[in-house]
């Protein structure tokens, strides 16, 4: 990182209202580190997958509160930020194998009845850093469509911003987790090829081949590898 | 022309576009490099062969072995904790199984330890960041399992051994490949949503170095989907997890067995003592050491703490001279430098193309070969230089929709599409710039089939362990690794719980002995480890730091 300020354009970043001059073009996370913060919370994978770095911000002169991931969002001049390193939302405990479990919206409503409190205000959609249709996913539960909830929320990184913004105090990201598991386990069918292969392995179909290949010398193995046929079509 | 790219790149982008239809028709297997040419390419261009970047370790069980300088620096460092500073008689957590590391390996181990009969409250997961914030969750491409008709677990074994240059430990590769289909079925029963075709069958995709289509994917969020589900299951079972509480040293019995660990609260900076009959290390790899200055795909906490702690406790390491550079890390724009661009893009037909618009490599070589070939192309002057001096090769992403129909890229790669959209680049319209990036620790703590290390009481699973992948890991074998060996570690811990193992006194004797060895080797006393987190603060701050008691 070039630290010579004359060589680069600088912007003002306000971390908990303390102003820092930081190079334009840095992500919020990199800019905080440039400013001297050793991050231990509100930081995780640094690649947009873990949801640890949800950050709320407002740009000077504007009134809207916005939110994004600190590891992905590039700083803007006059940006006031506060990271949300933890979301105090309730996750229900359940036994996914329980006999009454199925890919049914009723299950979701029994664990999370507050879904019915959705007032369709759209705030969850507006704040989602993944730009998911969170509200539609919750409405799908009321319409009895678990698969739709699961698929609409498939790219959820569970940062929790939706639940922090929700006037109905709905923990959307936890509800979506249960929806996906119900769909994955009970909505989809077992895979025929997979079932067949498991049977073959249990029956010892490959035991002899394993014995042969594991008994082969290095040169023999190398030859088998070099001459193996690619079937990728 | 794309405003997303600097105007000087326009000519090159036009050349990529101009050659696209012709490249689309071409059978690229003709570019596949003969196996006998691999060695000379790797020798000349792979970073693992830059001998000046490596050093001999002067102490410990692997004394005399050659490893990257960054690792040697951490192994040849003094324990941060001085034994006289801590009271090990006051036990804060007394458990059957201590699991250090809350990524994939540790989480799977916890589930199987409980499945095999250990009460959830007698298991403890401790983790440096949040539960699940780990490389496991960042895996995009998929998990290998030989389920297709024309495939077999033995074929998977052969691909894995060849990819690893036959340096893998055969018993581990057998476990990996034979248990892979069972892992996918276990996931299905937990509710993991894998990609299915229109008939509801699980889809399988090709990966580099694999001779069959064998990858099971969940869009390009495979690791995240697996991690979310297994973490949810840990929460449902009520298995205790301590977050923001890294282990900073293992604890040993007077007999030299591992009997727990010393933890450190990242918020309050106090320590805790854990006594455990079995300790499982699942701390992941070393990407955040930025070996040879490379950017990395890895999460913030990938600092090799587990390796350092285990090594001091006498655990032997293996294959530590081998580092995986993923062929395609993002090279532009600078904000995303080094982030992972999944191999699945090449699996679905994406081609690496030089600045002249020429495809110059079979897109699905094993990773070390593919990475070395991309580095060669840049060194031959056929890379595209970025404004900040980093070289890049075009990855022709518009091919995906051209081959599989409009919308295919968005469906298969939503995370990649999001990553670039933030910087006004549409990968379905323009190619993206890539360059090899530090991705994976091929070696690690030597384990046997039961995940036992050479130190009593210490198991290891996932990236922290070595032997599964030899000198080069294949795509889709890392998520598989943490599942197969995380499971085996959990089962092994449950078996040990049945034995009459008494962990008596806890000590830091091994750290004292290691300190004496370091002193004897004349090693600079100012060096300390484990690292816990990398240092990214600005120089001006670091130059003005004052340690002032509050």
XYZ file of C-alpha atoms in Angstrom:
783
model
C 0.000 0.000 0.000
C 1.364 3.382 -0.977
C 1.342 5.582 2.074
C 2.531 8.734 0.389
C -0.566 10.909 0.477
C 0.702 13.271 -2.202
C 0.631 10.440 -4.717
C -2.957 9.428 -4.209
C -6.408 10.776 -3.824
C -7.553 10.757 -0.193
C -11.053 10.703 1.284
C -12.473 11.245 4.765
C -13.712 8.192 6.629
C -15.406 8.609 10.017
C -14.990 5.550 12.242
C -17.401 5.908 15.180
C -17.279 9.619 14.318
C -13.494 9.960 14.497
C -12.248 11.303 11.168
C -9.413 9.658 9.252
C -7.943 10.605 5.899
C -7.577 7.388 3.904
C -6.663 6.580 0.287
C -9.631 6.459 -2.082
C -10.266 3.019 -3.526
C -9.672 1.007 -0.377
C -12.380 -1.236 1.011
C -13.810 -0.117 4.365
C -11.851 -2.909 6.056
C -8.532 -1.977 4.440
C -9.191 1.696 5.180
C -9.769 0.988 8.884
C -6.495 -0.888 9.005
C -4.728 1.895 7.150
C -6.089 4.235 9.832
C -4.538 2.032 12.511
C -7.257 -0.343 13.708
C -6.233 -3.901 14.558
C -9.419 -5.731 13.665
C -10.519 -8.593 15.872
C -14.282 -8.273 15.520
C -16.344 -7.353 12.511
C -13.863 -9.222 10.333
C -13.727 -12.782 9.041
C -13.105 -14.293 5.643
C -12.375 -10.966 3.904
C -13.897 -12.378 0.738
C -17.638 -11.723 1.075
C -18.690 -15.189 2.282
C -18.849 -15.202 6.079
C -21.062 -12.234 6.933
C -18.900 -11.094 9.872
C -18.306 -7.540 8.683
C -21.773 -6.053 8.273
C -21.358 -2.288 8.453
C -23.941 0.495 8.617
C -23.021 3.835 7.063
C -24.297 7.242 6.131
C -22.668 9.642 3.686
C -22.328 13.242 4.859
C -25.067 15.418 3.461
C -27.368 12.451 2.915
C -30.041 11.222 5.287
C -30.285 7.521 4.343
C -28.713 4.817 6.457
C -27.154 2.194 4.215
C -25.324 -1.016 4.942
C -22.780 -3.258 3.290
C -19.888 -5.625 3.938
C -16.727 -3.867 5.116
C -14.527 -6.325 3.202
C -16.272 -5.600 -0.100
C -17.523 -2.017 -0.005
C -15.134 0.664 -1.195
C -14.953 3.795 1.010
C -16.684 6.971 -0.106
C -15.740 10.488 0.909
C -17.574 11.581 4.054
C -18.591 8.060 5.017
C -19.644 7.587 8.646
C -19.453 3.931 9.642
C -20.311 1.595 12.477
C -19.653 -2.112 12.178
C -22.246 -4.581 13.442
C -20.047 -7.463 14.578
C -22.848 -9.435 16.186
C -26.590 -9.836 15.647
C -28.630 -10.793 18.735
C -31.304 -12.835 16.943
C -32.935 -16.034 18.213
C -32.198 -19.300 16.453
C -34.562 -22.125 17.336
C -33.113 -25.532 18.125
C -34.727 -28.438 16.327
C -34.164 -32.061 15.448
C -34.001 -32.206 11.657
C -34.584 -35.982 11.839
C -37.719 -35.770 13.992
C -40.636 -37.808 12.558
C -42.861 -34.771 12.011
C -40.237 -32.863 10.015
C -41.000 -32.349 6.325
C -40.590 -29.757 3.573
C -43.658 -27.910 4.731
C -44.206 -24.240 5.522
C -46.162 -25.240 8.608
C -42.941 -26.479 10.189
C -41.298 -23.124 9.557
C -44.291 -21.293 11.039
C -44.345 -23.516 14.104
C -40.732 -22.661 14.905
C -40.866 -19.075 13.698
C -44.487 -17.827 13.978
C -43.265 -14.220 13.770
C -43.018 -14.639 9.980
C -46.685 -13.640 10.016
C -45.683 -10.259 11.412
C -44.125 -9.198 8.083
C -45.642 -5.850 7.049
C -44.052 -5.948 3.589
C -42.035 -2.801 4.265
C -39.197 -4.000 2.020
C -36.480 -2.919 4.460
C -34.876 -6.370 4.499
C -34.521 -6.293 0.729
C -33.066 -2.807 0.778
C -30.430 -3.586 3.372
C -29.336 -7.026 2.139
C -25.697 -6.774 0.956
C -26.289 -9.811 -1.267
C -29.332 -8.094 -2.823
C -31.564 -11.053 -2.023
C -35.358 -10.953 -2.125
C -35.675 -11.530 1.585
C -39.228 -10.219 1.877
C -40.444 -12.448 -0.962
C -38.739 -15.378 0.751
C -40.694 -14.707 3.947
C -43.925 -14.241 2.009
C -43.315 -17.564 0.257
C -43.581 -19.261 3.646
C -47.026 -17.743 4.140
C -47.910 -19.020 0.685
C -46.711 -22.490 1.626
C -43.745 -22.609 -0.767
C -40.688 -23.827 1.169
C -38.674 -24.451 -1.978
C -39.067 -20.840 -3.061
C -37.884 -19.623 0.347
C -34.896 -21.965 0.187
C -33.897 -20.893 -3.308
C -34.469 -17.160 -2.848
C -32.276 -17.285 0.261
C -29.672 -19.670 -1.088
C -26.962 -17.000 -1.359
C -27.564 -15.733 2.204
C -24.319 -15.092 4.087
C -26.172 -14.781 7.408
C -24.817 -11.348 8.292
C -28.067 -10.639 10.143
C -28.645 -7.119 8.791
C -32.189 -8.007 7.659
C -33.245 -8.995 11.151
C -31.702 -5.849 12.654
C -33.745 -3.689 10.271
C -37.011 -5.649 10.476
C -39.867 -3.858 12.300
C -41.491 -7.256 12.839
C -38.313 -8.562 14.494
C -38.193 -11.570 12.203
C -34.865 -13.484 12.187
C -35.014 -14.048 8.434
C -31.537 -15.535 8.123
C -32.234 -18.231 10.725
C -35.611 -19.031 9.188
C -33.989 -19.400 5.774
C -31.467 -21.844 7.231
C -34.263 -24.135 8.388
C -36.064 -23.727 5.047
C -32.976 -24.795 3.101
C -32.363 -27.802 5.321
C -35.977 -28.921 5.105
C -35.890 -28.603 1.332
C -32.486 -30.278 0.973
C -33.472 -33.203 3.173
C -37.174 -33.703 2.506
C -37.947 -31.746 -0.655
C -35.222 -33.244 -2.862
C -35.192 -36.989 -3.446
C -32.302 -39.316 -2.723
C -29.895 -39.495 -5.650
C -30.119 -42.781 -7.539
C -26.498 -42.914 -8.691
C -25.272 -42.023 -5.244
C -27.424 -44.708 -3.619
C -26.202 -47.263 -6.150
C -22.548 -46.334 -5.598
C -22.932 -46.559 -1.830
C -24.331 -50.057 -2.258
C -21.387 -51.040 -4.461
C -18.870 -49.735 -1.930
C -20.579 -51.545 0.947
C -20.654 -54.750 -1.098
C -16.883 -54.488 -1.607
C -17.046 -54.013 -5.348
C -13.875 -51.902 -5.399
C -11.863 -53.811 -2.774
C -9.854 -55.821 -5.257
C -9.086 -52.800 -7.428
C -7.939 -50.891 -4.357
C -5.682 -53.782 -3.380
C -4.167 -53.823 -6.871
C -3.613 -50.102 -7.165
C -2.280 -49.769 -3.629
C 0.059 -52.674 -4.250
C 1.440 -51.134 -7.435
C 4.947 -49.693 -7.393
C 5.487 -46.020 -8.076
C 6.470 -46.519 -11.712
C 3.529 -48.774 -12.355
C 1.198 -46.251 -10.749
C 2.759 -43.442 -12.780
C 2.146 -45.433 -15.957
C -1.484 -46.039 -15.013
C -1.878 -42.332 -14.348
C -0.167 -41.171 -17.522
C -2.251 -43.426 -19.747
C -5.597 -42.958 -18.035
C -8.433 -41.908 -20.256
C -10.174 -38.564 -19.713
C -13.960 -38.807 -19.783
C -15.092 -35.259 -19.191
C -17.684 -34.787 -21.916
C -15.572 -0.510 -24.703
C -15.785 -1.455 -21.071
C -15.321 1.518 -18.783
C -14.622 -1.055 -16.132
C -11.151 -1.592 -17.577
C -8.490 1.051 -18.247
C -8.578 2.139 -21.906
C -5.094 0.741 -22.620
C -6.544 -2.779 -22.178
C -9.112 -2.275 -24.962
C -6.989 -3.642 -27.804
C -6.256 -6.800 -25.874
C -9.914 -7.305 -24.908
C -10.826 -6.964 -28.609
C -8.330 -9.679 -29.482
C -9.898 -11.977 -26.882
C -13.330 -11.259 -28.347
C -12.114 -11.757 -31.912
C -10.683 -15.215 -31.244
C -13.606 -16.412 -29.097
C -15.724 -18.227 -31.694
C -12.696 -20.017 -33.099
C -11.490 -21.017 -29.623
C -14.984 -22.223 -28.790
C -14.792 -24.824 -31.557
C -11.369 -26.072 -30.594
C -10.724 -29.306 -28.697
C -8.403 -28.077 -25.966
C -7.312 -31.529 -24.846
C -4.751 -31.183 -27.648
C -3.078 -28.544 -25.445
C -2.794 -30.983 -22.547
C 0.823 -31.043 -21.498
C 2.529 -34.471 -21.657
C 3.198 -35.713 -18.116
C 6.958 -35.918 -18.805
C 7.075 -32.151 -19.424
C 5.469 -31.279 -16.090
C 8.678 -31.451 -14.071
C 10.683 -29.047 -16.201
C 7.808 -26.524 -16.264
C 7.331 -26.717 -12.495
C 11.076 -26.498 -11.919
C 11.364 -23.291 -13.810
C 8.106 -21.492 -13.007
C 6.396 -22.861 -9.893
C 7.113 -20.768 -6.754
C 7.877 -23.967 -4.787
C 11.062 -24.336 -6.822
C 12.560 -20.935 -5.948
C 15.115 -22.390 -3.547
C 16.171 -18.992 -2.193
C 12.676 -18.623 -0.724
C 13.142 -21.686 1.477
C 15.199 -22.391 4.587
C 16.138 -25.318 6.814
C 14.409 -25.600 10.171
C 17.039 -25.711 12.898
C 14.972 -27.167 15.770
C 12.178 -29.632 16.484
C 11.003 -32.954 15.034
C 11.604 -31.857 11.431
C 15.048 -30.392 12.070
C 16.898 -30.155 8.758
C 13.753 -30.093 6.603
C 13.337 -27.316 4.079
C 10.231 -25.132 4.331
C 9.116 -21.681 3.158
C 10.973 -18.958 5.068
C 7.713 -17.573 6.467
C 6.971 -20.912 8.168
C 10.509 -21.361 9.423
C 10.262 -17.918 11.026
C 7.218 -19.014 13.037
C 8.641 -22.412 13.995
C 11.921 -20.816 15.041
C 10.182 -18.495 17.488
C 9.658 -18.505 21.246
C 6.346 -19.259 22.943
C 4.465 -16.017 23.590
C 3.343 -17.324 26.978
C 5.975 -17.797 29.656
C 5.137 -20.839 31.830
C 5.509 -18.833 35.053
C 2.762 -16.420 33.961
C -0.048 -18.967 34.105
C -1.632 -21.188 36.748
C -2.408 -24.524 35.140
C -3.869 -26.084 38.295
C -7.046 -24.069 37.959
C -8.998 -25.816 35.211
C -11.660 -23.705 33.478
C -13.005 -26.389 31.138
C -12.704 -30.126 31.757
C -13.881 -32.057 28.693
C -13.570 -35.324 26.808
C -12.732 -33.631 23.519
C -11.245 -30.237 22.863
C -11.550 -29.149 19.251
C -9.286 -26.266 18.291
C -10.584 -24.547 15.186
C -14.209 -23.901 14.241
C -14.001 -24.422 10.500
C -15.140 -27.471 8.590
C -12.839 -30.101 10.116
C -13.562 -29.139 13.709
C -17.286 -28.832 13.172
C -17.559 -32.219 11.492
C -15.415 -33.773 14.243
C -17.739 -32.372 16.912
C -20.825 -33.788 15.175
C -19.325 -37.265 14.881
C -17.938 -37.275 18.419
C -21.483 -36.652 19.659
C -22.955 -39.100 17.151
C -20.629 -41.737 18.613
C -21.865 -41.154 22.125
C -19.920 -38.319 23.749
C -22.400 -36.004 25.508
C -22.474 -32.598 23.760
C -21.444 -30.777 26.937
C -18.254 -32.866 27.104
C -17.141 -31.509 23.735
C -15.709 -28.006 23.393
C -15.034 -26.175 20.143
C -12.778 -23.148 20.474
C -12.142 -20.810 17.577
C -10.204 -17.660 16.820
C -12.942 -15.803 14.978
C -16.611 -16.777 14.729
C -17.706 -20.377 14.390
C -17.518 -21.101 10.665
C -15.465 -18.076 9.600
C -12.863 -20.237 7.907
C -11.480 -21.310 4.562
C -14.021 -24.150 4.520
C -16.805 -21.636 4.109
C -14.975 -19.828 1.303
C -14.645 -22.936 -0.879
C -16.514 -22.273 -4.095
C -16.027 -25.075 -6.566
C -17.278 -28.289 -5.038
C -16.572 -31.587 -3.344
C -15.242 -34.623 -5.209
C -17.093 -37.909 -4.870
C -17.021 -40.659 -7.497
C -20.721 -41.243 -8.001
C -21.035 -41.153 -11.805
C -21.554 -44.404 -13.726
C -18.236 -44.119 -15.643
C -16.365 -43.169 -12.480
C -15.158 -45.144 -9.474
C -13.536 -44.427 -6.110
C -10.397 -46.141 -7.423
C -10.260 -43.730 -10.373
C -10.540 -40.904 -7.837
C -7.654 -42.518 -5.937
C -5.511 -42.585 -9.085
C -6.252 -38.938 -9.962
C -5.490 -37.817 -6.409
C -2.201 -39.729 -6.221
C -1.080 -38.471 -9.637
C -2.085 -34.900 -8.823
C -0.024 -35.159 -5.627
C 3.010 -36.477 -7.569
C 2.567 -39.852 -5.824
C 3.859 -38.359 -2.570
C 0.479 -38.791 -0.835
C 0.025 -41.289 1.977
C -1.898 -44.167 0.338
C -3.999 -45.150 3.376
C -5.256 -41.562 3.658
C -6.090 -41.342 -0.046
C -8.008 -44.596 0.145
C -10.064 -43.243 3.045
C -10.606 -39.969 1.203
C -11.830 -41.521 -2.020
C -13.716 -44.512 -0.654
C -15.677 -42.483 1.904
C -16.481 -39.578 -0.422
C -19.889 -40.834 -1.609
C -20.870 -41.556 2.014
C -20.036 -37.932 2.909
C -22.296 -36.588 0.153
C -25.103 -38.830 1.396
C -24.502 -37.651 4.985
C -24.765 -34.062 3.766
C -27.968 -34.838 1.907
C -29.465 -36.301 5.047
C -28.463 -33.180 6.963
C -30.190 -31.067 4.320
C -27.316 -29.707 2.223
C -28.709 -28.541 -1.127
C -26.439 -29.727 -3.939
C -26.970 -28.699 -7.555
C -29.477 -30.962 -9.312
C -30.445 -31.315 -12.954
C -33.997 -30.911 -14.275
C -34.752 -34.536 -13.318
C -33.634 -34.020 -9.762
C -30.370 -35.924 -10.125
C -27.235 -34.547 -8.499
C -25.002 -32.922 -11.097
C -21.291 -33.655 -11.353
C -18.736 -31.312 -12.882
C -15.131 -31.642 -14.089
C -12.158 -30.264 -12.138
C -8.467 -29.796 -12.885
C -6.406 -32.994 -12.852
C -9.477 -35.206 -12.575
C -10.253 -37.714 -15.288
C -14.001 -37.861 -14.613
C -16.800 -35.464 -13.754
C -16.873 -35.813 -10.000
C -17.525 -32.427 -8.396
C -20.672 -31.947 -6.363
C -21.462 -28.253 -6.175
C -23.860 -25.819 -4.591
C -23.646 -22.966 -7.127
C -20.283 -21.362 -6.296
C -21.178 -21.345 -2.603
C -20.398 -25.016 -1.933
C -18.298 -24.430 1.178
C -20.725 -21.902 2.573
C -23.690 -24.231 2.106
C -21.873 -27.142 3.781
C -20.582 -24.966 6.612
C -23.957 -23.328 7.286
C -25.616 -26.710 7.635
C -23.049 -28.436 9.843
C -22.770 -25.329 12.047
C -26.557 -25.247 12.372
C -26.441 -28.882 13.432
C -23.823 -28.111 16.124
C -26.134 -25.386 17.429
C -29.127 -27.726 17.413
C -27.200 -30.307 19.415
C -26.059 -27.677 21.895
C -22.341 -28.363 21.508
C -20.480 -25.553 23.327
C -18.431 -23.178 21.185
C -16.063 -20.469 22.422
C -15.635 -17.834 19.735
C -12.853 -15.214 19.615
C -10.874 -17.529 21.875
C -7.840 -18.902 20.033
C -5.626 -21.549 21.557
C -2.165 -20.095 22.123
C -0.335 -23.177 23.400
C -1.070 -26.862 23.849
C -0.740 -28.307 27.346
C 1.094 -31.564 27.954
C 1.218 -34.151 30.684
C 4.510 -35.036 32.394
C 4.572 -38.082 30.060
C 4.531 -35.786 27.024
C 0.962 -36.459 25.847
C -1.284 -33.560 24.890
C -3.926 -33.028 27.584
C -5.620 -29.807 26.574
C -4.716 -26.252 25.693
C -4.269 -22.751 26.922
C -6.800 -20.341 25.415
C -6.781 -16.566 25.128
C -9.825 -14.293 25.116
C -9.381 -11.885 22.200
C -11.683 -9.325 23.871
C -10.441 -9.302 27.483
C -6.970 -10.821 26.928
C -7.322 -13.256 29.853
C -6.327 -16.879 29.551
C -8.314 -20.084 30.173
C -7.109 -23.604 30.887
C -8.754 -26.562 29.159
C -8.152 -30.155 30.168
C -9.187 -32.755 27.603
C -8.701 -36.455 27.128
C -8.373 -35.871 23.383
C -7.387 -32.705 21.561
C -8.271 -32.315 17.895
C -6.410 -29.676 15.907
C -8.406 -28.315 12.990
C -6.902 -24.870 12.688
C -6.546 -24.792 8.917
C -3.632 -23.475 6.920
C -1.172 -20.652 6.445
C -2.464 -18.422 3.635
C -2.261 -15.252 5.701
C 1.495 -15.676 5.994
C 1.601 -14.456 2.372
C 4.308 -16.934 1.399
C 6.739 -15.279 -1.063
C 4.649 -12.111 -0.924
C 1.674 -13.659 -2.718
C -1.844 -12.360 -2.114
C -4.166 -15.056 -0.794
C -7.647 -16.480 -1.068
C -7.573 -17.340 2.643
C -9.593 -16.009 5.570
C -8.110 -13.557 8.092
C -7.159 -16.165 10.669
C -5.152 -18.547 8.451
C -1.853 -18.001 10.283
C -0.578 -21.558 10.959
C -1.093 -21.362 14.745
C -1.975 -25.058 14.897
C 1.228 -26.083 13.148
C 3.328 -24.025 15.539
C 1.632 -25.378 18.675
C 1.699 -28.991 17.520
C 5.334 -28.763 16.463
C 6.371 -27.557 19.912
C 4.483 -30.504 21.388
C 6.570 -32.857 19.255
C 4.227 -33.563 16.341
C 6.028 -34.378 13.133
C 5.136 -32.402 10.010
C 5.364 -33.514 6.372
C 5.339 -32.038 2.863
C 5.867 -28.576 4.295
C 7.918 -27.649 1.243
C 4.770 -27.739 -0.865
C 2.418 -24.784 -1.227
C -0.628 -24.559 -3.439
C -1.046 -21.505 -5.626
C -4.505 -21.475 -7.135
C -4.104 -20.753 -10.854
C -6.840 -18.155 -10.924
C -6.902 -15.478 -8.267
C -8.394 -12.111 -9.157
C -5.724 -9.787 -10.586
C -7.957 -6.782 -11.287
C -9.279 -4.565 -9.765
C -6.839 -4.061 -6.916
C -9.535 -4.242 -4.207
C -10.111 -7.925 -4.925
C -6.493 -8.875 -5.647
C -5.863 -12.531 -4.866
C -9.474 -13.502 -4.138
C -10.556 -16.876 -5.432
C -11.978 -17.263 -8.925
C -13.220 -20.831 -8.809
C -11.780 -23.528 -11.026
C -15.369 -24.489 -11.794
C -15.338 -21.646 -14.346
C -12.717 -23.578 -16.310
C -14.662 -26.760 -15.586
C -17.630 -25.279 -17.443
C -15.530 -24.124 -20.397
C -13.797 -20.902 -19.339
C -10.385 -20.543 -21.040
C -7.199 -18.785 -19.906
C -6.210 -16.466 -22.749
C -3.091 -14.299 -23.128
C -3.081 -10.633 -24.069
C -2.892 -11.579 -27.752
C -6.180 -13.443 -27.465
C -4.557 -16.894 -27.665
C -5.505 -19.883 -25.529
C -2.184 -21.419 -24.513
C -2.957 -24.088 -21.925
C -5.369 -26.953 -21.335
C -7.687 -25.298 -18.818
C -7.913 -28.303 -16.490
C -4.340 -29.296 -15.742
C -3.555 -30.101 -12.089
C -3.294 -26.834 -10.169
C 0.486 -26.652 -9.844
C 0.939 -27.221 -13.582
C -1.808 -24.767 -14.546
C -0.430 -22.094 -12.190
C 3.134 -22.564 -13.431
C 1.956 -22.309 -17.039
C 0.134 -19.025 -16.334
C 3.240 -17.633 -14.619
C 5.331 -18.683 -17.636
C 2.988 -16.917 -20.029
C 3.354 -13.697 -18.030
C 7.128 -14.056 -17.806
C 7.174 -14.550 -21.582
C 5.625 -11.087 -21.886
C 2.167 -12.274 -22.866
C 0.375 -11.181 -19.715
C -1.765 -8.066 -19.369
C -0.184 -5.617 -16.958
C -2.444 -3.840 -14.464
C -1.993 -0.151 -13.510
C -0.383 -1.281 -10.231
C 2.210 -3.522 -11.879
C 0.605 -6.922 -11.293
C 0.425 -9.201 -14.346
C -2.755 -10.973 -15.368
C -4.090 -13.534 -17.822
C -7.580 -13.176 -19.239
C -10.070 -15.780 -18.102
C -12.631 -15.755 -20.873
C -15.827 -15.862 -18.821
C -18.283 -14.868 -21.605
C -17.684 -18.409 -22.934
C -19.886 -19.812 -20.158
C -23.086 -18.304 -21.518
C -21.923 -18.957 -25.080
C -21.608 -22.682 -24.289
C -24.426 -23.244 -21.801
C -26.916 -20.544 -22.800
C -27.778 -17.116 -21.490
C -28.057 -16.955 -17.706
C -25.773 -19.949 -17.142
C -22.978 -17.874 -15.625
C -25.326 -16.093 -13.237
C -26.815 -19.403 -12.107
C -23.524 -21.220 -11.628
C -21.420 -18.343 -10.298
C -23.535 -15.878 -8.317
C -20.715 -15.043 -5.901
C -18.267 -14.257 -8.712
C -20.892 -12.168 -10.502
C -21.476 -10.195 -7.269
C -17.760 -9.731 -6.675
C -17.275 -8.076 -10.070
C -20.558 -6.209 -10.214
C -19.345 -4.072 -7.293
C -16.587 -2.875 -9.593
C -18.796 -2.456 -12.669
C -17.417 -5.487 -14.471
C -19.886 -7.921 -16.013
C -18.079 -11.256 -16.507
C -20.718 -12.390 -18.993
C -19.768 -9.483 -21.233
C -16.014 -9.135 -20.635
C -13.234 -11.513 -19.626
C -11.687 -11.101 -16.168
C -8.007 -10.804 -15.261
C -6.465 -13.552 -13.129
C -3.075 -14.579 -11.744
C -2.026 -17.416 -9.380
C -2.761 -16.727 -5.716
C -1.691 -18.412 -2.467
C -4.430 -20.907 -1.719
C -3.632 -24.006 0.299
C -1.156 -25.679 2.602
C -0.534 -29.029 0.910
C 1.437 -30.470 3.820
C 0.984 -30.264 7.570
C 0.896 -32.430 10.681
C 1.542 -36.044 9.748
C -1.446 -38.234 10.611
C -2.407 -41.882 10.248
C -5.772 -43.198 9.108
C -7.247 -42.503 12.542
C -6.015 -38.875 12.351
C -3.476 -39.523 15.119
C -0.381 -37.342 15.067
C 2.984 -38.535 16.336
C 2.144 -36.939 19.721
C -0.112 -38.886 22.098
C -3.546 -37.369 22.632
C -3.312 -35.080 19.628
C -5.413 -35.649 16.506
C -5.467 -33.439 13.430
C -7.922 -33.040 10.558
C -8.298 -30.824 7.515
C -5.792 -28.379 6.066
C -3.591 -28.424 9.199
C -2.773 -32.082 8.508
C -0.474 -33.439 5.826
C -0.236 -36.547 3.664
C -3.675 -36.588 2.046
C -2.693 -34.428 -0.908
C 1.006 -35.169 -1.300
C 2.701 -32.281 -3.069
C -0.364 -30.857 -4.791
C -4.062 -30.985 -3.950
C -6.753 -31.478 -6.570
C -9.790 -29.262 -6.758
C -12.699 -30.534 -4.686
C -10.487 -32.614 -2.405
C -10.180 -30.027 0.389
C -13.835 -29.851 1.400
C -13.811 -33.632 1.068
C -10.691 -33.847 3.269
C -12.203 -31.895 6.156
C -15.361 -34.000 6.016
C -13.683 -37.407 5.793
C -10.964 -36.755 8.348
C -13.053 -34.502 10.581
C -15.440 -37.450 10.854
C -12.621 -39.894 11.531
C -11.191 -37.575 14.205
C -14.576 -37.350 15.928
C -14.962 -41.135 15.868
C -11.413 -41.637 17.124
C -12.011 -39.196 19.977
C -15.156 -41.111 20.929
C -13.196 -44.351 20.939
C -10.555 -42.825 23.176
C -13.347 -41.691 25.508
C -14.102 -45.383 26.126
C -10.516 -46.029 27.191
C -9.306 -45.430 30.725
C -7.078 -42.486 29.898
C -6.394 -40.279 32.919
C -5.124 -36.810 32.150
C -3.384 -35.794 35.319
C -1.202 -32.755 35.730
C -1.071 -30.201 32.935
C 2.239 -28.587 32.108
C 4.076 -26.400 29.642
C 7.130 -28.645 29.899
C 7.233 -29.145 26.138
C 7.370 -25.370 25.646
C 10.228 -25.104 28.141
C 12.120 -27.836 26.305
C 11.463 -26.182 22.959
C 12.653 -22.851 24.358
C 15.880 -24.494 25.496
C 16.373 -25.964 22.011
C 15.861 -22.545 20.422
C 18.350 -20.986 22.816
C 20.864 -23.692 22.090
C 20.474 -23.060 18.367
C 21.223 -19.404 19.054
C 17.912 -18.128 17.764
C 16.984 -14.470 18.288
C 14.890 -14.188 21.459
C 12.690 -11.362 20.217
C 10.751 -13.649 17.880
C 7.438 -14.944 19.251
C 4.620 -17.130 17.938
C 1.825 -18.137 17.322
C 0.876 -15.193 15.177
C -2.948 -15.349 15.736
C -3.700 -12.532 13.277
C -1.674 -10.936 10.473
C -0.501 -7.316 10.690
C -2.136 -5.025 8.155
C -2.056 -1.718 10.035
C -0.592 1.315 8.321
C 3.077 2.029 8.899
C 2.412 5.453 10.359
C 0.324 3.917 13.127
C 2.825 1.167 13.847
C 5.673 3.698 14.048
C 3.796 5.679 16.683
C 2.465 2.875 18.893
C 2.799 3.381 22.633
C 1.951 0.581 25.027
C 0.317 2.597 27.793
C -1.460 0.957 30.731
C -5.056 2.114 31.164
